[in-house]
Short mmCIF file of C-alpha atoms and ligand atoms in Angstrom, two decimals:
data_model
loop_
_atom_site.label_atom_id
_atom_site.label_comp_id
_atom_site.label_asym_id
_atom_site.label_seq_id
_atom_site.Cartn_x
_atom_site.Cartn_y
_atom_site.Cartn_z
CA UNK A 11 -31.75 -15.88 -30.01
CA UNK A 12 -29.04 -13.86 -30.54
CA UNK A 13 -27.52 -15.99 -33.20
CA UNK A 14 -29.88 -14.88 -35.44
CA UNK A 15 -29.06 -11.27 -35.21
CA UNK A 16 -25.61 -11.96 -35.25
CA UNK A 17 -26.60 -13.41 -38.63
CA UNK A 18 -28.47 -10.76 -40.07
CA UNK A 19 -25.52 -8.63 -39.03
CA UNK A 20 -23.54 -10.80 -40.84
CA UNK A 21 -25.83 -10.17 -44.60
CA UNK A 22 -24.23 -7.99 -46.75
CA UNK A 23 -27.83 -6.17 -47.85
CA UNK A 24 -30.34 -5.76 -44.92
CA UNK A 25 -33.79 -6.76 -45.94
CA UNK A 26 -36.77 -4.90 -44.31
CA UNK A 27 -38.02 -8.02 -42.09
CA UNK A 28 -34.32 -7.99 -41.06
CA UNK A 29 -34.87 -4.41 -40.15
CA UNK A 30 -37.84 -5.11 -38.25
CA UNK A 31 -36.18 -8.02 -36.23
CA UNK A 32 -33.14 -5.29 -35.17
CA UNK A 33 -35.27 -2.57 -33.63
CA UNK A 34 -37.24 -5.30 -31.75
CA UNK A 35 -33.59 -6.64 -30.77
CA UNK A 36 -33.40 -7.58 -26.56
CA UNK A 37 -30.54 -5.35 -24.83
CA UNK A 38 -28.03 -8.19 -25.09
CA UNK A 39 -28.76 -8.46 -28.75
CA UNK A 40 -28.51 -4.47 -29.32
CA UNK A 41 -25.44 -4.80 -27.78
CA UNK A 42 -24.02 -6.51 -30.72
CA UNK A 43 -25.67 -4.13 -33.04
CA UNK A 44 -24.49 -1.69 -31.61
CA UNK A 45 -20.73 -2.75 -31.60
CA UNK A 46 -21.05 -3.65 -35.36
CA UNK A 47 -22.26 0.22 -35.95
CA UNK A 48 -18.81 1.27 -34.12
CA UNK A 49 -16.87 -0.64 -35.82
CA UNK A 50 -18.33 0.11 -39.32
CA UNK A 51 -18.41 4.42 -37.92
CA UNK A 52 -14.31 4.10 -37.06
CA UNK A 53 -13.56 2.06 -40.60
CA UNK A 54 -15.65 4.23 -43.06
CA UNK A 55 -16.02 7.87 -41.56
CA UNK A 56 -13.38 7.24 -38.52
CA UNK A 57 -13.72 9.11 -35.15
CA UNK A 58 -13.80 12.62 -35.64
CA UNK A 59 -17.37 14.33 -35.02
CA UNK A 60 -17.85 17.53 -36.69
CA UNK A 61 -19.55 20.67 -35.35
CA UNK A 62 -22.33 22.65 -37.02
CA UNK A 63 -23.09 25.79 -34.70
CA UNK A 64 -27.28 25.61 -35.21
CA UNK A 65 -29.22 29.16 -35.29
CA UNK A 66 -32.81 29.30 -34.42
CA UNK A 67 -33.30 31.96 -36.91
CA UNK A 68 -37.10 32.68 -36.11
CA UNK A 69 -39.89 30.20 -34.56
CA UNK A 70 -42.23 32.17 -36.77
CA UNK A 71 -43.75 29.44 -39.25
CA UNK A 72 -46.64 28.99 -41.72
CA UNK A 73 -47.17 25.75 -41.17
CA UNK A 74 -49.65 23.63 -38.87
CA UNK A 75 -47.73 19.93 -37.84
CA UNK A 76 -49.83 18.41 -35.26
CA UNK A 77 -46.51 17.48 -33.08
CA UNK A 78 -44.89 20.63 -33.13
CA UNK A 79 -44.61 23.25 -30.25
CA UNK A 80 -43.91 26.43 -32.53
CA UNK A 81 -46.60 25.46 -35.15
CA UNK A 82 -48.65 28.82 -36.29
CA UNK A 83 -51.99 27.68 -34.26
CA UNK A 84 -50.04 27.73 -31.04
CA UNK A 85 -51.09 31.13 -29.44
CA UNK A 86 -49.03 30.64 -26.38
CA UNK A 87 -45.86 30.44 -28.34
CA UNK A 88 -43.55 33.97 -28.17
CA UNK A 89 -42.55 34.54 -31.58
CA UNK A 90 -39.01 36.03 -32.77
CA UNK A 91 -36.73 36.34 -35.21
CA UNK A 92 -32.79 37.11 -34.81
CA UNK A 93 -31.87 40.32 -36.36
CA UNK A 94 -28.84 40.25 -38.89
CA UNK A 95 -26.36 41.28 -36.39
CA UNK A 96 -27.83 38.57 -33.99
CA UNK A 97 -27.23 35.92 -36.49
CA UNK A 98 -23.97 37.64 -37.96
CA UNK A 99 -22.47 37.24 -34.43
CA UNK A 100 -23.81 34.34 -33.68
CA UNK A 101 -21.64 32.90 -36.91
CA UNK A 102 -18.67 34.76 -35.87
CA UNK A 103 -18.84 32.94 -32.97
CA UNK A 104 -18.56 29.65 -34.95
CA UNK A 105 -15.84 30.68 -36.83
CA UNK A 106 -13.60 32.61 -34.73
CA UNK A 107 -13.80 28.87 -32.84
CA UNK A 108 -13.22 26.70 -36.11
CA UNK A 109 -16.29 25.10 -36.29
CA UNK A 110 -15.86 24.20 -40.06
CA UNK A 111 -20.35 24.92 -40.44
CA UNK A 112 -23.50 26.82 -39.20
CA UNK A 113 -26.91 25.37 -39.65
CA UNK A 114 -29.57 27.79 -40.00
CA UNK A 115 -32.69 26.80 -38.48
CA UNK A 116 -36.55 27.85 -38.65
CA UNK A 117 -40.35 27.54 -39.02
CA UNK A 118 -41.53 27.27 -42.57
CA UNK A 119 -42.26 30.36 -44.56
CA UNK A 120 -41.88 31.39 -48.04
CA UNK A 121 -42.40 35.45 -48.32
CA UNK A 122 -40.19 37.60 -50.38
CA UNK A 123 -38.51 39.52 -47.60
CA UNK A 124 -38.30 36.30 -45.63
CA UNK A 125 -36.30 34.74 -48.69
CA UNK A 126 -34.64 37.95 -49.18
CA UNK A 127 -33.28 37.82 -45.84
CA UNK A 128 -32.12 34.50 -45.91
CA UNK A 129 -30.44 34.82 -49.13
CA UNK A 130 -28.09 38.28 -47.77
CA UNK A 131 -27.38 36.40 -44.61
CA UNK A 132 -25.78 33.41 -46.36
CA UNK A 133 -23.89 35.68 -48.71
CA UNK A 134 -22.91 38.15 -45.54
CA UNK A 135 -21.20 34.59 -43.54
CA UNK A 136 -19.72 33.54 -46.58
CA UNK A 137 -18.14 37.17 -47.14
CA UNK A 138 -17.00 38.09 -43.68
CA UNK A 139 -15.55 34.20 -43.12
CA UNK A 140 -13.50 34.16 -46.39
CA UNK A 141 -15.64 31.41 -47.69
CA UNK A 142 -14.78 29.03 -45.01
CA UNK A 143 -17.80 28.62 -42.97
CA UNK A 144 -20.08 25.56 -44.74
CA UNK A 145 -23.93 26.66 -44.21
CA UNK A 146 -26.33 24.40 -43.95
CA UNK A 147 -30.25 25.20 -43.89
CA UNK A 148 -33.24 23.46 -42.43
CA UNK A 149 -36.00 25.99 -43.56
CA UNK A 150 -38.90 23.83 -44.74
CA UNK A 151 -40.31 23.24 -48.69
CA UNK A 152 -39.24 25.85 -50.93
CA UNK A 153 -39.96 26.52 -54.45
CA UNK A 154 -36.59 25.74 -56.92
CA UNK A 155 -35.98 29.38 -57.36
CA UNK A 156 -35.80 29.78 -53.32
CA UNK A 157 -33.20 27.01 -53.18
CA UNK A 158 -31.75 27.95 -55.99
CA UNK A 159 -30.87 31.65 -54.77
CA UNK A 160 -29.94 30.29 -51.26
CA UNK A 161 -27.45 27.73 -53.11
CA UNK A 162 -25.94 30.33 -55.11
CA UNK A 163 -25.41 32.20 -52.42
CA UNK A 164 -23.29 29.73 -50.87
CA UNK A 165 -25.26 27.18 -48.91
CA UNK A 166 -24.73 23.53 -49.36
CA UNK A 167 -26.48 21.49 -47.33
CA UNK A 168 -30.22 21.17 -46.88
CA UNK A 169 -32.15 19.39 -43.85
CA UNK A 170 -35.79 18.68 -44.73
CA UNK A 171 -36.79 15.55 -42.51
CA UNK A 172 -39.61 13.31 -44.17
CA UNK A 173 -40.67 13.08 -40.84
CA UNK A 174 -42.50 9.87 -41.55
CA UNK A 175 -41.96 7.72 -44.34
CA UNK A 176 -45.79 6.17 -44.72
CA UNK A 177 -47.79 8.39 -46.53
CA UNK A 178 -51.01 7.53 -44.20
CA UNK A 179 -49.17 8.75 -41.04
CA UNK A 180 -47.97 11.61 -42.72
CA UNK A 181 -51.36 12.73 -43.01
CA UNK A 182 -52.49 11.88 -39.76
CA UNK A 183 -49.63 14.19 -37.99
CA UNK A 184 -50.74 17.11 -40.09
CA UNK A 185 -53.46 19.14 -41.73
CA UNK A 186 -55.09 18.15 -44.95
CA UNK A 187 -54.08 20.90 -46.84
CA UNK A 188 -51.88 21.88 -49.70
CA UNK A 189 -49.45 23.30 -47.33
CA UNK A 190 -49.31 19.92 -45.78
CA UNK A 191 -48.45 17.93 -48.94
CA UNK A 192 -46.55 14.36 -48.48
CA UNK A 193 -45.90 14.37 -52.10
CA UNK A 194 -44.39 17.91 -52.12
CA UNK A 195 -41.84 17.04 -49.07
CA UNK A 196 -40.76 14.72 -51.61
CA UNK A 197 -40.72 16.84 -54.63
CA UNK A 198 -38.85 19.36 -52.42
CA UNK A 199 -36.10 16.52 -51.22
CA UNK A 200 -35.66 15.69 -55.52
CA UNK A 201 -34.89 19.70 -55.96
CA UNK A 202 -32.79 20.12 -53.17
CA UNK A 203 -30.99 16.91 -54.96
CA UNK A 204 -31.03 18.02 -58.44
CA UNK A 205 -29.47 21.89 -57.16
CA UNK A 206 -26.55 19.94 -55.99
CA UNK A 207 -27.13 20.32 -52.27
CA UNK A 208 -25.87 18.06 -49.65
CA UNK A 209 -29.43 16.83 -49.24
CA UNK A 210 -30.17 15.26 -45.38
CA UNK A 211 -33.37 13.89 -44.21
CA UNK A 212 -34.83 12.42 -41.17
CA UNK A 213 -37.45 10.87 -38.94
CA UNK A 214 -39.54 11.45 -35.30
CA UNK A 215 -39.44 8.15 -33.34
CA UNK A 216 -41.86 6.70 -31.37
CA UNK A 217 -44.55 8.48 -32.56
CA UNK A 218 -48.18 7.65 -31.75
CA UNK A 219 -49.42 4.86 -33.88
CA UNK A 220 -45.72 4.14 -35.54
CA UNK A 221 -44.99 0.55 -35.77
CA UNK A 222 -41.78 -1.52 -36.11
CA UNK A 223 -42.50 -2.18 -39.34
CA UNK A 224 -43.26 2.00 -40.05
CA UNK A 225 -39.39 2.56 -38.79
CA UNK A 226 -38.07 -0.48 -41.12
CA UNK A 227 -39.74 1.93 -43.76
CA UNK A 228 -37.82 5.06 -42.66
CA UNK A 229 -34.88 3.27 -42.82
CA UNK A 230 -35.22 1.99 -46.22
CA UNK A 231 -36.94 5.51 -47.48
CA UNK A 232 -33.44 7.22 -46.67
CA UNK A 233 -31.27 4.06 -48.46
CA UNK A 234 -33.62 4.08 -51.77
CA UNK A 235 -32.83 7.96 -51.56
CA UNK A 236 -29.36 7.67 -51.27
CA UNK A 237 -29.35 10.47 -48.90
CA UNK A 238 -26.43 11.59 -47.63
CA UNK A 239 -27.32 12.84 -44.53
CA UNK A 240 -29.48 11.95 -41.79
CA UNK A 241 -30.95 14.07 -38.29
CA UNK A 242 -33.36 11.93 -36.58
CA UNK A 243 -34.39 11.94 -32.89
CA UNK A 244 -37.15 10.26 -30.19
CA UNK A 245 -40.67 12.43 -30.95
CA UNK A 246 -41.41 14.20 -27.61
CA UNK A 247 -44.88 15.40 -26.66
CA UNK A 248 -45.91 19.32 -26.44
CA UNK A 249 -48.64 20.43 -24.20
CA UNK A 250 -49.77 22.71 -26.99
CA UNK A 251 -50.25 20.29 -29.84
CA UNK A 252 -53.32 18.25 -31.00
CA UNK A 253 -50.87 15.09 -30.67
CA UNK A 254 -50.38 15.86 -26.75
CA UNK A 255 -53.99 14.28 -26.60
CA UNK A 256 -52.02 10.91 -27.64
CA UNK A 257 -49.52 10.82 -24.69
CA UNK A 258 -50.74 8.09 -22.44
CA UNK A 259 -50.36 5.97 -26.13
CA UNK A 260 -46.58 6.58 -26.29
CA UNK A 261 -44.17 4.05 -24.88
CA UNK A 262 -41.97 5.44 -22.55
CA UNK A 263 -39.36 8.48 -23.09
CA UNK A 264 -36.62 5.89 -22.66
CA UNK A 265 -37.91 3.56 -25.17
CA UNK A 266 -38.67 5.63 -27.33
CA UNK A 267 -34.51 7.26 -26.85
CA UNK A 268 -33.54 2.82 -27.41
CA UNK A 269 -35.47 2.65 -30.14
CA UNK A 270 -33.33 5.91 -31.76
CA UNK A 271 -30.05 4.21 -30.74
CA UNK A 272 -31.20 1.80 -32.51
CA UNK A 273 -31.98 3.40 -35.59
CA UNK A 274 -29.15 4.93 -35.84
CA UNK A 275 -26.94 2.37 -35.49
CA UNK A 276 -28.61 0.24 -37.92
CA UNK A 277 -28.59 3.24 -40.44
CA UNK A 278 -24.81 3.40 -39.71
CA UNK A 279 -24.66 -0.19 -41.28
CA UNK A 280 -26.71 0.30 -43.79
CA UNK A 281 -25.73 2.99 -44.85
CA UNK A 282 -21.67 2.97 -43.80
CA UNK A 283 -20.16 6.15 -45.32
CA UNK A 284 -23.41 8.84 -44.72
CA UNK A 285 -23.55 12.16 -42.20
CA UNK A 286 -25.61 11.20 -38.95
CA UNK A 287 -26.58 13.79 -36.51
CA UNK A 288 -26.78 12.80 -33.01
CA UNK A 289 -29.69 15.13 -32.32
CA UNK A 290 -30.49 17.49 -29.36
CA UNK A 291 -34.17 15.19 -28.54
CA UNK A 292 -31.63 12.42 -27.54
CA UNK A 293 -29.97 14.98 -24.86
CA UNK A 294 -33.63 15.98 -23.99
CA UNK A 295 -34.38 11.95 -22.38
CA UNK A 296 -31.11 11.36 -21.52
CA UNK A 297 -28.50 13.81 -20.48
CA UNK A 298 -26.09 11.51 -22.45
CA UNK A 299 -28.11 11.06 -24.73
CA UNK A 300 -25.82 12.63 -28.05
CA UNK A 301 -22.77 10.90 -26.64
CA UNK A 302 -24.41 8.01 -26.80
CA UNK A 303 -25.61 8.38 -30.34
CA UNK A 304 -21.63 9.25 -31.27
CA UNK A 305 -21.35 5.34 -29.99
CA UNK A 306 -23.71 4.10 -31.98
CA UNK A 307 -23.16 5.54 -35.35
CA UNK A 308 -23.57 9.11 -35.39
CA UNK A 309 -20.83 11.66 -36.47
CA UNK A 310 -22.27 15.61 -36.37
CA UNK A 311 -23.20 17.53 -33.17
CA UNK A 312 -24.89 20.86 -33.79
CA UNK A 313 -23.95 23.02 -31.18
CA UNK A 314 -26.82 25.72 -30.16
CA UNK A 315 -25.58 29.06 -30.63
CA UNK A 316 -28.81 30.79 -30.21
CA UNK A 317 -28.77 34.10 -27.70
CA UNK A 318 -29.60 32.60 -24.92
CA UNK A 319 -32.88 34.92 -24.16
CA UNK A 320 -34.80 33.30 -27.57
CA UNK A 321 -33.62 29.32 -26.31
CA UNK A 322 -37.18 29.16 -24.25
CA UNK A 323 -38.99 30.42 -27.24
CA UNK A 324 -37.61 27.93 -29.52
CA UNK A 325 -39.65 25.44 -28.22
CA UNK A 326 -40.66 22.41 -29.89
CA UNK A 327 -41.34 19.78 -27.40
CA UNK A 328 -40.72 19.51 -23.29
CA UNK A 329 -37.48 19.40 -21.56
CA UNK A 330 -35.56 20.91 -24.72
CA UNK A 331 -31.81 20.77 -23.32
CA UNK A 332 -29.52 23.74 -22.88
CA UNK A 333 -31.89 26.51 -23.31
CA UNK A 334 -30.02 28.52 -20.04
CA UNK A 335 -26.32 28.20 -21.37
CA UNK A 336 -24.80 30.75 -23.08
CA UNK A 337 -22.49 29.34 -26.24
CA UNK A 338 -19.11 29.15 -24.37
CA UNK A 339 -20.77 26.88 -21.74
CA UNK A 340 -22.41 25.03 -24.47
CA UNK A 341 -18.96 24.47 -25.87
CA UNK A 342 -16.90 23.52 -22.72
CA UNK A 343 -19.45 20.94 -22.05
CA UNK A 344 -19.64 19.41 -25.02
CA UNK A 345 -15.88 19.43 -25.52
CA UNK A 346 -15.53 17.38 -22.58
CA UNK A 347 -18.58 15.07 -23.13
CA UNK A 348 -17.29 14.18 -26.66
CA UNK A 349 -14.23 12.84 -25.87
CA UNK A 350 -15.57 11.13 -22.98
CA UNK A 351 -16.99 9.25 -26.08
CA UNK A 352 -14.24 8.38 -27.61
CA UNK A 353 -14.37 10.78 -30.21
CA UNK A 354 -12.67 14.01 -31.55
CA UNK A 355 -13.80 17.18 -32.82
CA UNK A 356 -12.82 17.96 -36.31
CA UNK A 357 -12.18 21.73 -35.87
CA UNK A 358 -11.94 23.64 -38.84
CA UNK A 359 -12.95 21.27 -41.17
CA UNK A 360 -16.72 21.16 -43.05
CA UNK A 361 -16.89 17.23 -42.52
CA UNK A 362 -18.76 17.16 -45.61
CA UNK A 363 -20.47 13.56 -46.18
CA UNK A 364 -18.45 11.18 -48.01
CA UNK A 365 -21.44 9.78 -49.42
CA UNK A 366 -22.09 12.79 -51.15
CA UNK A 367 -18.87 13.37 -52.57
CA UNK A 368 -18.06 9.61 -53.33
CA UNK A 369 -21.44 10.06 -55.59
CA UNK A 370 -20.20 13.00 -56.63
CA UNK A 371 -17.01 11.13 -58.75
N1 SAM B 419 -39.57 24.17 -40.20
C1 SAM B 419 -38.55 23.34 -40.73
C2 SAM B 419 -39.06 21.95 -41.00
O1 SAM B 419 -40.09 21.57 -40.45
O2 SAM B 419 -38.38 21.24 -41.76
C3 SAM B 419 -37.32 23.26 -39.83
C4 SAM B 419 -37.53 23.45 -38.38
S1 SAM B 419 -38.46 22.14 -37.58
C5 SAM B 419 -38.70 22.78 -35.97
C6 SAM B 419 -37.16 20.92 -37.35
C7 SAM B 419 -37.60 19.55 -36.92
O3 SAM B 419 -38.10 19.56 -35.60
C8 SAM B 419 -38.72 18.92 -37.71
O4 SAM B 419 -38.25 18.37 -38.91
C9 SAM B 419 -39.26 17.87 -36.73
O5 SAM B 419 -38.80 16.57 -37.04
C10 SAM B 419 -38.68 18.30 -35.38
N2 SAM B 419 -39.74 18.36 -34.37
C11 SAM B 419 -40.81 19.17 -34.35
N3 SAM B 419 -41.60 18.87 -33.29
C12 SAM B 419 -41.01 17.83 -32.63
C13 SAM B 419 -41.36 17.06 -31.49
N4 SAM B 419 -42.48 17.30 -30.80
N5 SAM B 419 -40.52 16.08 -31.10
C14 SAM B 419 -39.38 15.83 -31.79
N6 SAM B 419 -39.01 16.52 -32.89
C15 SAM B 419 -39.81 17.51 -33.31
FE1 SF4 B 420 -43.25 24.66 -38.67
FE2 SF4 B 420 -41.22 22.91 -38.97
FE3 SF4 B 420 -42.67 23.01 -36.69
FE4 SF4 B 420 -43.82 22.06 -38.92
S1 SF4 B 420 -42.05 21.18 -37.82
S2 SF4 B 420 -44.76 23.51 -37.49
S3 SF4 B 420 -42.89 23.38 -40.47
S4 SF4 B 420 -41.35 24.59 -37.49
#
């Protein structure tokens, strides 16, 4: 059996039922897979993973997903939001210990003081770090003049996950509204492009009703995108979602954290010179879990440098890692767990995606 992956591996252009034959791949067959995706990580992007320092700016949101713990209709959620200084700090923090980027993270919303906000913090990192901390954001669908002012201010990397790439499953993990628009994600992902951001994207795995053949979507989705950076992780359930009523449909946590190994190391070979994120819902099923994923294929670690006393409240599924360390903890451990991997950090430097910039010429 195994001769057959080994010759799909072999194709220079992965065709979708080829996709679909990899993620149903038996563990001495993923094996291989997975040793291609090293070998393609350490020739195209090489071994250095690069830190983004990720701030939960706010759990506040607008929006409704059916999967996600901080979604406006959960009443039992605590709501914050950092105050400058919080998030100012928190960013010194990345820079005084050359992490070359900060990723600034939260629930959907689109007011003018909440844009406002965003906008003078961005400007106040770039001004205080001499222009040397990158910034990326992963705020949600924006209208072009919101990512335009957040661009000029000096960000230059957006994170908007597709979440799904079939449209019908898209609308069955969220409200049929306006605000819950397939077709805008997508119109949003084409702005971010057009503004000249560093445009990433991504996918929940192992969702309820997701198929093989769903995934072997996803992966083409991000390749017919050309995107040039990817955070995607296992989907974990919430008690305080509509989707937690799916849970005894799921296959099993550690499945469902194969299955991502998978996809990211056949994203790695698809797609050889792009940004992959080995995300903190890998950590959450397997306390190796983002080592692992640096293995496999994946390049970018985002360090949480969140106070520690909003980590519980920044909840968006069970058994979220690492909400009781403080940052330097955070950073000792991962040190040490990274080049247990094999790799090393790239301190000081943005670690921008080739992909981008090889487009770019
Ligand atoms: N609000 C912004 C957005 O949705 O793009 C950014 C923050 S949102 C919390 C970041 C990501 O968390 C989402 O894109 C989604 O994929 C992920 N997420 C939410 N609930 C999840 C769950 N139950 N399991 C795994 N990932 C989840
Ligand atoms: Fe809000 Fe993002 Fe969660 Fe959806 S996934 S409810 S937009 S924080």
């Amino acid at each position: 059996m195994s001769e057959t992956v080994k010759r799909i591996l072999n194709k220079k252009e992965l065709e979708k039922p080829d996709l679909i034959r990899l993620l149903q791949s038996s563990e001495d067959e993923r094996k291989l897979i997975f040793k291609k995706a090293a070998e393609i990580k350490e020739k195209f992007v090489g071994n250095k993973v690069y830190y983004r320092g990720l701030i939960e700016f706010s759990n506040l949101c607008g929006k409704n997903c059916f999967y996600c713990g901080i979604r406006s209709g959960n009443k039992n959620a605590h709501r914050y939001e950092l105050s400058e200084d919080e998030v100012l700090q928190a960013a010194k923090y990345a820079w005084e210990n050359s992490f070359g980027s900060v990723v600034i993270q939260a629930g959907e919303r689109s007011g003018k003081n909440f844009v406002g906000r965003i906008e003078n913090l961005v400007r106040k990192i770039k001004e205080f770090s001499n222009g040397e901390l990158g910034i990326t954001l992963s705020l949600g669908e924006q209208t072009e003049e919101t990512f335009r002012r957040w661009f000029d201010a000096g960000a230059h990397r957006y994170l908007l996950r597709i979440e799904v790439s079939n449209p019908d499953l898209y609308h069955r993990y969220h409200p049929s509204n306006k605000t819950h628009d397939y077709n805008a994600r997508l119109r949003s992902l084409y702005l971010l492009r057009q503004l000249g951001y560093q445009v990433g994207t991504g996918v929940m795995i192992g969702l309820p009703f997701q198929t093989p053949d769903d995934l072997a979507d996803d992966l083409i989705f991000m390749r017919e995108h050309d995107i040039d950076m990817v955070g995607m992780g296992p989907y974990i359930e919430h008690v305080d979602t509509p989707m937690y009523k799916y849970r005894d449909q799921l296959i099993p946590k550690i499945e469902r954290f194969i299955l991502s190994l998978k996809m990211v190391a056949i994203l790695r070979i698809m797609m050889k010179d792009i940004n992959i994120a080995a995300t903190t819902a890998m950590q959450a099923i397997d306390p190796m879990g983002r080592e692992k994923s640096i293995k496999v294929g994946a390049n970018i670690i985002m360090p949480n440098l969140t106070p520690s006393r909003y980590r519980e409240d920044y909840l968006l599924y069970e058994d979220k890692p690492c909400t009781d360390e403080d940052a330097e903890e955070c950073k000792r451990c991962l040190e040490a767990r990274i080049h247990m991997a094999g790799g090393e950090i790239g301190y000081g430097e943005w670690g921008d995606s080739k992909h981008f910039r090889r487009r770019k010429k």
